[in-house]
Every structure is written in structure tokens, then in C-alpha cells.
XYZ file of C-alpha atoms in Angstrom:
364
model
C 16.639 19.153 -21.718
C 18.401 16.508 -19.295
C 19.866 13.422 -20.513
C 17.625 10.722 -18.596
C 19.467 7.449 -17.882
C 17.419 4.705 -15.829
C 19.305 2.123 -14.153
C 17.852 -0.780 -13.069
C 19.072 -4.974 -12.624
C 17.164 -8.295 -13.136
C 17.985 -9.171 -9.252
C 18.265 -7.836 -6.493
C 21.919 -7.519 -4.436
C 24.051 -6.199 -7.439
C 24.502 -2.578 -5.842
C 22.460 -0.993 -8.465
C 21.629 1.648 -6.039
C 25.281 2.221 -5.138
C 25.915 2.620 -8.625
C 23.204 4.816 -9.239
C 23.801 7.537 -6.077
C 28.093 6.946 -6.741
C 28.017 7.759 -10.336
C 25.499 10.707 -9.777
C 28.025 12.524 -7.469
C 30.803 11.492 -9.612
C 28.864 13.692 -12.744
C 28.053 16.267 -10.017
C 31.931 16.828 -9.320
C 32.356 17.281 -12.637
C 30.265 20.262 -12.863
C 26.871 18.508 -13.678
C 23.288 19.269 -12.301
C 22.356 16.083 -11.263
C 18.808 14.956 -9.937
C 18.843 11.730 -8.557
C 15.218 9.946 -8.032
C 14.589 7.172 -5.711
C 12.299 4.719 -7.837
C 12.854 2.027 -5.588
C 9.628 0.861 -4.357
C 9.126 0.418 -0.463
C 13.094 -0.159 -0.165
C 14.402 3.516 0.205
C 17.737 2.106 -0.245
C 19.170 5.543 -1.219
C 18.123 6.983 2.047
C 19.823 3.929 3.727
C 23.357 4.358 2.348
C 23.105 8.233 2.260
C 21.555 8.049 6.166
C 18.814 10.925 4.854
C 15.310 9.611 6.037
C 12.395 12.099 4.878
C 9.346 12.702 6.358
C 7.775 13.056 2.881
C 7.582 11.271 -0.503
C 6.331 11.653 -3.949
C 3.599 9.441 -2.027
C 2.751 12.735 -0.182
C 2.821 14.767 -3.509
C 0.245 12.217 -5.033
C -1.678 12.299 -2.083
C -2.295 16.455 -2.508
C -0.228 16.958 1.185
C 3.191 18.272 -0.489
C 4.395 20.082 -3.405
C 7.181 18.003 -5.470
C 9.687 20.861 -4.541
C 9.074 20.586 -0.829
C 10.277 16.680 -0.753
C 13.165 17.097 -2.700
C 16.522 16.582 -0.767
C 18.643 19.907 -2.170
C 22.498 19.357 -2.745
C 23.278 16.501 -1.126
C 27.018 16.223 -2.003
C 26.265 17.975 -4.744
C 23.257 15.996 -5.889
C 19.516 16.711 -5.776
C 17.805 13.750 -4.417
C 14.171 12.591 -4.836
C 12.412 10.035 -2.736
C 10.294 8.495 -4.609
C 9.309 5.278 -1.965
C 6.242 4.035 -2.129
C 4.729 6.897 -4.494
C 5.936 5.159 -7.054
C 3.218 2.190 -7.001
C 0.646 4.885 -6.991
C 1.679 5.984 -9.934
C 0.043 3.503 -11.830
C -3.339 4.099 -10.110
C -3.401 8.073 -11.058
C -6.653 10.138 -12.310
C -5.835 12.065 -15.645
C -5.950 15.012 -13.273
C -3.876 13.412 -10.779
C -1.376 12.912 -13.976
C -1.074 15.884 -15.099
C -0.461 17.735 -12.115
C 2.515 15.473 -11.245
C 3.804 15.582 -15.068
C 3.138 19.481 -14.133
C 5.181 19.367 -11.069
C 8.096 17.901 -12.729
C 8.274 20.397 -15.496
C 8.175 22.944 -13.021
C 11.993 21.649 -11.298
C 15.030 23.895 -12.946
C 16.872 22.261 -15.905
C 19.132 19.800 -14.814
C 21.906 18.292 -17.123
C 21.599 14.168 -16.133
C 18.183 13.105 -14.236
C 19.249 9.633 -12.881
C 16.429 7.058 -12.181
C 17.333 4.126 -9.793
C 14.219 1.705 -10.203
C 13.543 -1.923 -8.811
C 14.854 -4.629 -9.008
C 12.972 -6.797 -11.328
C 10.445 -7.218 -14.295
C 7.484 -5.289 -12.253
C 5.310 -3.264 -14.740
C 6.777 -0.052 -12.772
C 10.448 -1.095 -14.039
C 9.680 -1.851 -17.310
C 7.768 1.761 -17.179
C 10.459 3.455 -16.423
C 12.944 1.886 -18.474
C 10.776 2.144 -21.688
C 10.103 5.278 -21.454
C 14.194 5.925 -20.981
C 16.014 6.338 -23.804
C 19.140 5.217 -21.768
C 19.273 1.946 -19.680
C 22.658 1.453 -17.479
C 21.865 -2.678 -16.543
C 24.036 -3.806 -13.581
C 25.021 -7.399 -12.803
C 27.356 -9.676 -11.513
C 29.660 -12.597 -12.706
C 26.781 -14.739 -10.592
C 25.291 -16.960 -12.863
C 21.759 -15.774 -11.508
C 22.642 -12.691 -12.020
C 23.216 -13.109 -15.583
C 20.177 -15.161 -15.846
C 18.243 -12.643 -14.123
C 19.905 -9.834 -16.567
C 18.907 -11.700 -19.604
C 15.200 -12.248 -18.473
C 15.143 -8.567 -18.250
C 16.582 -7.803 -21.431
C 14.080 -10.860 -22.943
C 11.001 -8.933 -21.557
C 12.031 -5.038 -22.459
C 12.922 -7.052 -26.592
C 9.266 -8.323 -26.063
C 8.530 -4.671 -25.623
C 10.697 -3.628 -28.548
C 12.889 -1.587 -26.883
C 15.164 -0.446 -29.721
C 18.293 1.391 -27.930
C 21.727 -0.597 -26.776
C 21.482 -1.597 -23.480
C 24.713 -0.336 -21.235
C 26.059 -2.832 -18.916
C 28.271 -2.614 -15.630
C 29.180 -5.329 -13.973
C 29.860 -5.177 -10.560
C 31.815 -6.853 -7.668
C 34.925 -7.977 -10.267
C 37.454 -10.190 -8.516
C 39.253 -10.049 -11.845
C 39.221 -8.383 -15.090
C 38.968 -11.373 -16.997
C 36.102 -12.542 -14.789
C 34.557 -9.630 -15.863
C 35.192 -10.352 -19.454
C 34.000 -13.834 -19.395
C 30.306 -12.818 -17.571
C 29.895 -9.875 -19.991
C 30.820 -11.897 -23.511
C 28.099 -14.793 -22.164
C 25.846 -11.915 -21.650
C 26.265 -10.467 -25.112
C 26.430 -13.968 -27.217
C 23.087 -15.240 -25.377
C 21.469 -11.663 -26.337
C 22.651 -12.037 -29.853
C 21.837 -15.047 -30.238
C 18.099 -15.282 -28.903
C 17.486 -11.190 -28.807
C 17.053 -8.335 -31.124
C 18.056 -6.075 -27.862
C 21.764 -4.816 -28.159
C 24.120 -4.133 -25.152
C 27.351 -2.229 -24.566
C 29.557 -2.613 -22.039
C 29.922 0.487 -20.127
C 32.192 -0.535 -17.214
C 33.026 -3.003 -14.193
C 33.413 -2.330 -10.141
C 36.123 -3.785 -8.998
C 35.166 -5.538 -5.533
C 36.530 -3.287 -3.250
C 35.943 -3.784 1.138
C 35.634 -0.209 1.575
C 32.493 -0.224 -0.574
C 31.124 -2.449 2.731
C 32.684 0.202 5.181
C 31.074 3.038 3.267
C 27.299 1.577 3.629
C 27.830 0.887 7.385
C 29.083 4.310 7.632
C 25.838 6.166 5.419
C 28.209 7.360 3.260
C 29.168 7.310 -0.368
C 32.062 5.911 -1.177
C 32.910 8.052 -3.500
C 33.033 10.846 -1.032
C 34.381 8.877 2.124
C 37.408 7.031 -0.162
C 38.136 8.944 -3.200
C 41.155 7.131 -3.958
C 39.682 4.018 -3.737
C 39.448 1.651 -6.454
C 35.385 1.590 -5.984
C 35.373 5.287 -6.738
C 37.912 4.874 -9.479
C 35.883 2.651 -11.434
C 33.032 4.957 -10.697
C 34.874 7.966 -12.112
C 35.780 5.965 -15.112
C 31.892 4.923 -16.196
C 31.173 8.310 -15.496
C 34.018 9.787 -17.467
C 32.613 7.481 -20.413
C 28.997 8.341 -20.389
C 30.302 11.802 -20.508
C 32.591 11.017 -23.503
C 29.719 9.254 -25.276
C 26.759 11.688 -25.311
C 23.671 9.984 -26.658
C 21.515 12.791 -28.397
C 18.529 10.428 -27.911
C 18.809 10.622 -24.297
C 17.953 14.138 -24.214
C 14.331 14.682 -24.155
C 11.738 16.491 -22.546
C 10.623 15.019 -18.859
C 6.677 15.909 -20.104
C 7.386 12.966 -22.879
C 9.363 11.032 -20.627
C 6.568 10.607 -18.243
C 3.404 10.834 -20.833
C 5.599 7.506 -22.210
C 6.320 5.964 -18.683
C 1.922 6.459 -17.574
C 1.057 5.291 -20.765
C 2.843 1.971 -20.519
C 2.033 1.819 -16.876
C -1.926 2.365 -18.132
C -1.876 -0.360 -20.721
C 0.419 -3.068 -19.087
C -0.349 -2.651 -15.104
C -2.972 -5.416 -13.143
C -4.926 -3.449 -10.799
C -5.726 -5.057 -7.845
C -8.955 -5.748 -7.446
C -10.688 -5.092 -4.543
C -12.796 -7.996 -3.017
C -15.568 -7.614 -1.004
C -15.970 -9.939 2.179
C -18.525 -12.738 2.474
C -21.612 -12.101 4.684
C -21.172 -13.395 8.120
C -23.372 -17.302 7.879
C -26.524 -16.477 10.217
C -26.506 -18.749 13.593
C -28.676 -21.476 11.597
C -26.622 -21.686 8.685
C -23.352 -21.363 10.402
C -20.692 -24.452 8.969
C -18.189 -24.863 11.763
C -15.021 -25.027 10.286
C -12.976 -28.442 10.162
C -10.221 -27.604 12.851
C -8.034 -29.981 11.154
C -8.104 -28.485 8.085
C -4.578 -26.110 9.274
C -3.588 -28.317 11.590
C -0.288 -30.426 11.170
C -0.234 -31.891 14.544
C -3.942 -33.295 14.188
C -3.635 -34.120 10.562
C 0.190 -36.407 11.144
C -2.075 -37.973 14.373
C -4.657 -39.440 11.964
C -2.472 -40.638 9.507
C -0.887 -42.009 11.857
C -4.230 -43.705 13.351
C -4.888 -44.453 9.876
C -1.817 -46.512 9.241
C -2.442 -48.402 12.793
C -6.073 -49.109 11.491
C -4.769 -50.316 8.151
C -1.965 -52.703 9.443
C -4.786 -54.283 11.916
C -7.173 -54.814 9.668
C -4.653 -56.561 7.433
C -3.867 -58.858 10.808
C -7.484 -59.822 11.254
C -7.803 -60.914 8.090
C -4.004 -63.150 8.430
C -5.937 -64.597 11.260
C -9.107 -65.349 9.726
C -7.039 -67.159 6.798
C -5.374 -69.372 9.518
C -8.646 -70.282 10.785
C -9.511 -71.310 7.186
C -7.153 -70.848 4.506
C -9.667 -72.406 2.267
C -11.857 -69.617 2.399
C -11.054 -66.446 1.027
C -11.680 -63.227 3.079
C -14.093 -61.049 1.201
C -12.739 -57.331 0.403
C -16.729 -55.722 0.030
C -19.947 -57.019 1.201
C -21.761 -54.544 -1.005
C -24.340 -53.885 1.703
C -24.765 -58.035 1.899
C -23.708 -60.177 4.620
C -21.304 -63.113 2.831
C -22.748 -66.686 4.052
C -19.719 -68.607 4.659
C -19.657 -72.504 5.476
C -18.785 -73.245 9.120
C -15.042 -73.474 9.544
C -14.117 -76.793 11.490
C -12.533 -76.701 14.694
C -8.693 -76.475 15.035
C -6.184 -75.793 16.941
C -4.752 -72.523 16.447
C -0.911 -72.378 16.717
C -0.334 -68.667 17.373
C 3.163 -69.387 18.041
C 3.567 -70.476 14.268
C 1.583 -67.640 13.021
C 3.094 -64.830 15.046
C 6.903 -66.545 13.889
C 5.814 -66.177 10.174
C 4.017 -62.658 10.690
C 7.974 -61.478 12.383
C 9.855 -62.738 9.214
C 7.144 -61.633 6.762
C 7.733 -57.917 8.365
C 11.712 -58.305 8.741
C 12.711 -55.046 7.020
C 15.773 -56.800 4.800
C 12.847 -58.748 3.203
């Protein structure tokens, strides 16, 4: 049976996949089978740093044009590789039959010693599959407090779930040890405090430039700068996830992914398809208000509005001059008013258009 670890982060940007394919070949070089699969949807972000780009993915296995052994990528660095892409959405959406040939197909691989699952980022229902159905979670984050924020949602949701194992943390791009410290004690006290979730500390990555160098490259760092201190701290996790065998995490991939379906079954939303509205018949056509999306149109007659407003409150300063003893009525109610005849005056616009220029001086 392999020891199934899934390794997953609340954001985005923390180098979870990095992780994931640098710790993999760091097991492999120590004499592990190790089956690495690519459970991060639409991204491919293993196939990016590695610079492998398949024709095929467990989207083609689903789809009956592939067997699961013709997709894998064999020995990379010492690592078999699965893409999983954007197969892994259709998971969710599987017949029984569908199910149990791919549950099939996965029983059929040889016996590996560590099968390595790099999901999403995220609290999709295909993360949360994947990591409930693990008995081994490695969370990566950062000393960003969004990161930690994004961590603890995570953990939040998977408690809600009760998910019973520790939780092993890495957190990654260190300037410092003690930075490190300080991110992964807030971490822990907030999950005590509010959580019945545990986590473990597992290890830090050191920020290190050539881990940059390495991705513009398409190659591990690990293999391209084995001395580094990157691949240092990668040897060390891996060194202690060896040291610390977790019996639980051994189990057999047909309950691993009987578990994973079964939570995707009862938690996913299918998307429902809609079915367009009939086409109005030339009688009963509506033609649509062209100023409905419109900005330019819209700010134009607000702005026509405002002009109407302001002169409407003009002819009504002027109709008070003419006879400030009568007052200007707001609604007719469908009536016409019957006012008295004003008298004749004078009108002294000059007055009136001195007092409207101080009553709209903008420091009153």
C-alpha cells in the first residue's frame, strides 16, 4: 500500500506545487517509488515548472480515448508523473460505471511507496475531496497575513468536515527563522483556540533566488541546485516525513478514491444546465433599452437631468421675484392652480442674478 499525502494551500502563490514536485524527487533519490499526480485544475502548473506538456490527461481517460497508463509521464527525474488537468472537475460528474473503471485503472498502476497529490488552491469541493479522503495533509503557507488567513479558512472548513488527523504545515518563502516561528505559533494558537483540527509543523523554505531561476529554467530546483538552501530545506521535510511514518497514511487507493467520489457525490453543485429563451416573434419583439449597458448614454442623462433640475429650480427663483407673496406650487395634481394676477413691477435682474452668484458661491 502507498502512503498517500495530499498537499494543498488556502491561496494561491505559496509554491505548493514546487513543494509538491521538489519533495517528490527528494523521496525518489532516496530510493522511493514516487507517483506524483497533477490535481491542479486547469493550471497544469507541474507541467509548467517541469517544461513536460502532454497531449493527454486523466480528462482523456474519463472521456474513454486513453488508458490511465498511456498518460502517465514515466521517470521523470525519478518520479512518475500524472496529469490530472482538467479531468479532475469531471470527476465529480462520473457514472457509477464511469467510477469504477477509473477506481479500476488506478488499482491496476504497480505499488508505489508515496503517491503525492498536489490539489488546488482553495476550498473547492474537489480540494476538500481530496484532502478528506487523505489521511495525510502537508498545508503550505506563508508569513503573509492572507496567507495565514487563507490557511485557517481551510483548516475551519476541513474541522466542519471533521477531519480528525494533524494537519502538517510548511511554511514557505522564510526571510528568517524566527519569522517563520512567529507565522506558524499564530497559526497554531488561532486553530486551538477556535478549532478541534490539530497541526504540526513539518518544515519551512527558506526564500532562496534560485528557486526563481529554476522555474524560468523548467527545472526543479532540487535537481538544477542541489546545494542550494531551497533543496536543503526540501531534503530536510523529506528526511522528516520519512522519519515519522504515519501507519494511517497507508491505505488502499480503491478506499482512497471510493472516500474522495463519495464526498465529491454528496457535497458537489452541479451546474445546471439552462435552456435558452424562445426567440420573441416579430409582433411581440421588446427592443431592448440601449441605455441599459451604456455608461456614456447613461452619465449624458444624468447629466441632462441635473441641467433640467437646476433650471427648473431658476424658474421658480424667478417666479418668486415676480411675486414673493405667492408661493410656487410643487403638484397640480392634474388641476390647473388659479392664482391672483401679480401686479406689474419692475424686474431688477441685476439684483436677482447678484443674489443667485452669492447664493451658489461654493465657500457658502
Amino acid at each position: 500500500m502507498a502512503r498517500i499525502i495530499t498537499i494543498t494551500s488556502g491561496k494561491g502563490g505559496v509554491g505548493k506545487t514546487s513543494i509538491s514536485l521538489n519533495v517528490s524527487l527528494a523521496l525518489a533519490s532516496k530510493g522511493f517509488k514516487v507517483c506524483l499526480f497533477d490535481a491542479d485544475l486547469g493550471l497544469a502548473n507541474v507541467n509548467i515548472l517541469t517544461g513536460i506538456y502532454p497531449e493527454k490527461d486523466l480528462e482523456s481517460v474519463i472521456e474513454g480515448q486513453a488508458d490511465l497508463t498511456d498518460i502517465i509521464i514515466k521517470s521523470y527525474q525519478g518520479i512518475d508523473i500524472i496529469p490530472g488537468s482538467s479531468g479532475v472537475e469531471k470527476i465529480a460528474d462520473l457514472t457509477r460505471t464511469q467510477t469504477d473503471n477509473l477506481i479500476s485503472a488506478f488499482l491496476d498502476l504497480e505499488d508505489y511507496d508515496y503517491f503525492i497529490f498536489d490539489t488546488s488552491a482553495g476550498i473547492s469541493a474537489q480540494v476538500l475531496s481530496f484532502c478528506m479522503a487523505s489521511n495525510e495533509i502537508i498545508l503550505v503557507a506563508t508569513c503573509e497575513p492572507t496567507s495565514l488567513t487563507d490557511a485557517y479558512s481551510l483548516l475551519k472548513v476541513l474541522s466542519k468536515y471533521q477531519y480528525d488527523r494533524p494537519v502538517k504545515v510548511v511554511i514557505n518563502q522564510v526571510r528568517s527563522g524566527k519569522a517563520a516561528q512567529k507565522a506558524y505559533v499564530q497559526l497554531k494558537e488561532t486553530v486551538n483556540r477556535f478549532l478541534l483540527i490539530k497541526v504540526e509543523p513539518l518544515g519551512i523554505m527558506a526564500s532562496d533566488k534560485n528557486v526563481r531561476a529554476s522555474v524560468i529554467s523548467q527545472t526543479p530546483f532540487f535537481m538544477l541546485f542541489p546545494d542550494t538552501i531551497a533543496s536543503k530545506c526540501i531534503n530536510a521535510i523529506a528526511r522528516k516525513l520519512i522519519a515519522t511514518p504515519d501507519q494511517t497514511g497507508q491505505m488502499p487507493m480503491e478506499l482512497f478514491w471510493d472516500q474522495c467520489l463519495a464526498f465529491l457525490e454528496k457535497h458537489h453543485a452541479p451546474q445546471k444546465k439552462t435552456v435558452p429563451p424562445k426567440a420573441a416573434t416579430p409582433q411581440k419583439a421588446i427592443k431592448k433599452d440601449e441605455t441599459e449597458n451604456n455608461p456614456d448614454i447613461s452619465n449624458a442623462l444624468f447629466r441632462i437631468e441635473d441641467k433640467l433640475s437646476l433650471l427648473i429650480k431658476e424658474v421658480r427663483e424667478i417666479k418668486q421675484v415676480l411675486n414673493p407673496n405667492t408661493p410656487v406650487p410643487e403638484k397640480n395634481n392634474g388641476k390647473t392652480p388659479v392664482l391672483p394676477k401679480p401686479k406689474a413691477l419692475t424686474l431688477d435682474f441685476e439684483s436677482w442674478l447678484k443674489k443667485r452668484k452669492i447664493s451658489q458661491s461654493p465657500c457658502l
